[in-house]
Amino acid sequence: MKMGTMQIRKAEAKDIPFLIQAIIEADKSNTNRSSYCSLLCISEEEFRWGLSQIFEEELEFCEFGLDAFAVIEVDGVIAAACAGWVEEGAGLPSWQLRMMAIQSVFSSTQIQSFIQNAKIFHSISLSRTKGSLQIESVFISEKFRGLGFLFHLIEFHINFAKEKGIPFQFVELLTYQNNLMAEKAYQKIGFIPVTHSNCDHPLVLSFYPSSGMTQWQKKLQHGQ
Amino acid sequence: MDNKTQLEIIFREVFSAPDLHIHEAMTASEVNQWDSISHLIMISKVEEVFGIKFKLKDLIKLKNVGDLLLLIEEKRKG
Amino acid sequence: MKGIIYTFTVIISLGLCSYFWPKEGFQYQGISLQFIRFEELFPQPKQKTNKNSLDGEKIVAEKEKKNYPAYEGDISHKLIQFEDLSEADLDKFIDSLRRKKRDSISSTDFKESVYLINPPYQNASALDPFFDALNEIEQGKDQIYRVNHYGDSQIEGDRMTITLRNLFQKFFSGNGYGFIPFYDVTTPLGYERKLVGSWNHYKVFGGQKHPQKKYGPGGTSFSYNGQGNPEPYQQIQEEKNNPSIHLQLQKSFSEIGIWYGKGKTGSKVYIWSDSIKIAEAQLDDSSQFRMIRIPLQQAVKKIQCYFSGMSPVLYGISLDPKRGIQFDNFGLRGHSGDGIMTLQVESLQLMYQVLNTKLAIIQFGGNITPYLKSEKTMAYMKEVYKNMYRHFKKALPEASVLVLSINDVSRSVNGQYESYPNISDFRYIQRELAIESGCAFFDLYQFMGGHSSIALWNRKNLAAKDGHLTEESRELVSKELFKALMYEYNQYKKRISRQEENK
């Protein structure tokens, strides 16, 4: 594919709709179901609205905030996005920030739904390692896939964290086990699987894209 | 009943830890059952019992139980 | 030539006499003067009798049978802008409901409710089709008549429906639980359920969507992954991944219903109760909606349904009486009702015919309260609800629809709980739309006290601030609705009596 100017940069406010799309698409992992929507018992539209409210709060150190995102722009059009942060970089784990964000925006009924549903599926989630550089909500628009954008985005986050002087041990990310294309892509750029989860609830596939997740890690190369 | 005692009761119920004693410096890493779901339950319960509603900007400043107690006090006064 | 004209004139004259001669003839001094009638001169060819014609006669006969005196129910005294009760009066009202909680209901309790509107509709009343069904039950008709109760988390898991079912079945006969989905987020009332295997749960709202939009009348459907295993029982029990549903029950019932569609050749269900096989059935009918009814030979407290072969589209199971009235709970958390419009009118109509649904209760609105912020969003919601009520009414041309209004809901505003704005106005919109669409209407909002009433129900431990009723208040509300409906039913019966007397 012939490309014009490509630019990698930190995300800006004007990118928020694309970032929200990235969060939702990563959550859906190439299926038609969003775990957030299923757990909260809401429509995708309602979830999109909730995320836009959350983004106004300017969270850091998790994917629910502008600060965590880097984007690739091609000829002035956003082509890809990816969130990155050092886990517990400000003292709180990202799961806590994520839950606080959800709690502040959605109604008590929706929160109760989330609690009731998530209790059933808690065995699917994996803990993120404190002090690791987390990569999350990777989304590349279809026509820009296969161009190495994933590698560029992760490199950007590595360099950005170093420039900021935030130490981290290795890069870490989570994938759903149905996403074989993503697994291949991460393996190609040096990630190895370190642990898996599995949920055997009869209806896990109605809530999540897959019945399990995989945690991947990549040690920094010499000179990185 | 003071706020700390009330909060301790909530923690014991939510985290299924009948012998738990809370202290100001306590964080999630110290409590076995304190994960994302029980955290949601805990915050919901605190809001319900104390009759308050937290905003996100309040919650993200919380580093430990001591911060939570201060926030509860502030919300109840307001 | 003159002769021909003369003959022709006579024939015409005689023909005219025959045509216009009165049937009873002319009477003169006790003598009746008759003339051969036109029809005898020129008899009409006999109409070929065919099935349609006979059906047409039958339809006419049925219509004449149901030709009650035109319903002139005056509802104008109910179409008012209510004044909310004072907190003191609402407090007394709630206490009075609570005092009556333990009393059993008798016909003397059936009084007119200003909150229940049964408008005139097509020369009858909106609730007449439902009342016809109740009347047929009282006359001993050997059939199950169903009520489908639609709603959100307020009724999910058989909440409210269970009270209505118990009351109506006590007065009109019936048993069982009605519709049981294979899975629900909430813990169901009155039974325990366990699903085994790997399943998909499709919903018109708030979850996975069916790729071909195949949903049951409640807006949900299921399928299992894999193929299960056929008998024997011992082998099935040990196989953890055999798609099956296991129920532990408290109430008695007479029949098991398997609701499914798009069956596949070789698909089967085996129904066991512990180690005794009760029945098995093919699930190979490829039509969109089928309900297999399996009568029980004896009472059981446990049921296991094992599935084998390729999965059809499964809607659920029902536990029903042999005859009488049955209530099905179609609660869907988070739903505002518009998702039901995903199902085509023709599809819904077919399902309702198979089920013999005679009343749909529609109880939505709680989930739109955050969006009733402006005139624009109110107008948008009005359009959605207009289309929804009409959708139901089109799908139920020979049944009744009863709309229950939104109830008061509050949320935290700067640390204090306040009711959402515009709920009262939207309740009036629901009333207007319901009547316009030929539906009956129950003003749940006003019944509960109107503006900000949820705060008091909450203080009395009868509701959450977000509008969800407790078990106790659900029962209180359902009982009052039942009494109001029974008053209207008694009025209907008086109409029938008058018709019978006038014959």
PDB file of C-alpha atoms in Angstrom, chain A residues 32-33 37-38 41-43 46 108-109 112-113 116-117 120 201-203 205-207, chain C residues 153 183 185-186 195 197-201 205-209 225 333-334 371 466 468:
ATOM      1  CA  ASN A  32     -19.606  -9.252  18.021  1.00  0.00           C
ATOM      2  CA  ARG A  33     -19.611  -9.090  21.789  1.00  0.00           C
ATOM      3  CA  CYS A  37     -21.542  -4.255  27.483  1.00  0.00           C
ATOM      4  CA  SER A  38     -22.461  -7.807  28.475  1.00  0.00           C
ATOM      5  CA  CYS A  41     -26.103  -5.043  30.526  1.00  0.00           C
ATOM      6  CA  ILE A  42     -25.898  -1.984  28.300  1.00  0.00           C
ATOM      7  CA  SER A  43     -25.797  -1.268  24.594  1.00  0.00           C
ATOM      8  CA  GLU A  46     -24.370   3.489  26.138  1.00  0.00           C
ATOM      9  CA  SER A 108     -26.015   1.658  40.399  1.00  0.00           C
ATOM     10  CA  THR A 109     -28.211  -0.846  38.509  1.00  0.00           C
ATOM     11  CA  GLN A 112     -24.866  -4.249  40.271  1.00  0.00           C
ATOM     12  CA  SER A 113     -25.173  -6.092  36.943  1.00  0.00           C
ATOM     13  CA  GLN A 116     -23.188 -10.056  39.582  1.00  0.00           C
ATOM     14  CA  ASN A 117     -21.889 -11.020  36.152  1.00  0.00           C
ATOM     15  CA  ILE A 120     -19.172 -15.512  37.648  1.00  0.00           C
ATOM     16  CA  HIS A 201     -18.722 -21.278  33.034  1.00  0.00           C
ATOM     17  CA  PRO A 202     -21.342 -22.509  30.500  1.00  0.00           C
ATOM     18  CA  LEU A 203     -22.009 -19.013  29.218  1.00  0.00           C
ATOM     19  CA  LEU A 205     -18.651 -17.242  25.405  1.00  0.00           C
ATOM     20  CA  SER A 206     -21.752 -15.084  25.571  1.00  0.00           C
ATOM     21  CA  PHE A 207     -19.943 -12.545  27.677  1.00  0.00           C
TER      22      PHE A 207
ATOM     23  CA  SER C 153     -34.528  -5.710  35.989  1.00  0.00           C
ATOM     24  CA  TYR C 183     -29.904 -18.687  31.982  1.00  0.00           C
ATOM     25  CA  VAL C 185     -28.163 -13.063  35.520  1.00  0.00           C
ATOM     26  CA  THR C 186     -30.287 -12.924  38.613  1.00  0.00           C
ATOM     27  CA  LEU C 195     -26.612 -25.080  33.149  1.00  0.00           C
ATOM     28  CA  GLY C 197     -21.920 -27.552  28.870  1.00  0.00           C
ATOM     29  CA  SER C 198     -20.922 -24.673  26.628  1.00  0.00           C
ATOM     30  CA  TRP C 199     -23.769 -22.385  25.647  1.00  0.00           C
ATOM     31  CA  ASN C 200     -24.481 -19.172  23.819  1.00  0.00           C
ATOM     32  CA  HIS C 201     -27.007 -16.704  25.160  1.00  0.00           C
ATOM     33  CA  PHE C 205     -30.382  -6.041  24.252  1.00  0.00           C
ATOM     34  CA  GLY C 206     -27.265  -5.852  26.370  1.00  0.00           C
ATOM     35  CA  GLY C 207     -25.399  -8.910  25.238  1.00  0.00           C
ATOM     36  CA  GLN C 208     -24.533 -11.171  22.373  1.00  0.00           C
ATOM     37  CA  LYS C 209     -26.775 -10.731  19.361  1.00  0.00           C
ATOM     38  CA  ASN C 225     -21.898 -25.786  21.334  1.00  0.00           C
ATOM     39  CA  ARG C 333     -32.022  -6.406  32.542  1.00  0.00           C
ATOM     40  CA  GLY C 334     -31.198  -2.977  31.199  1.00  0.00           C
ATOM     41  CA  TYR C 371     -32.160  10.264  29.093  1.00  0.00           C
ATOM     42  CA  ASP C 466     -32.739   3.616  41.963  1.00  0.00           C
ATOM     43  CA  HIS C 468     -36.057  -1.167  42.268  1.00  0.00           C
TER      44      HIS C 468
END
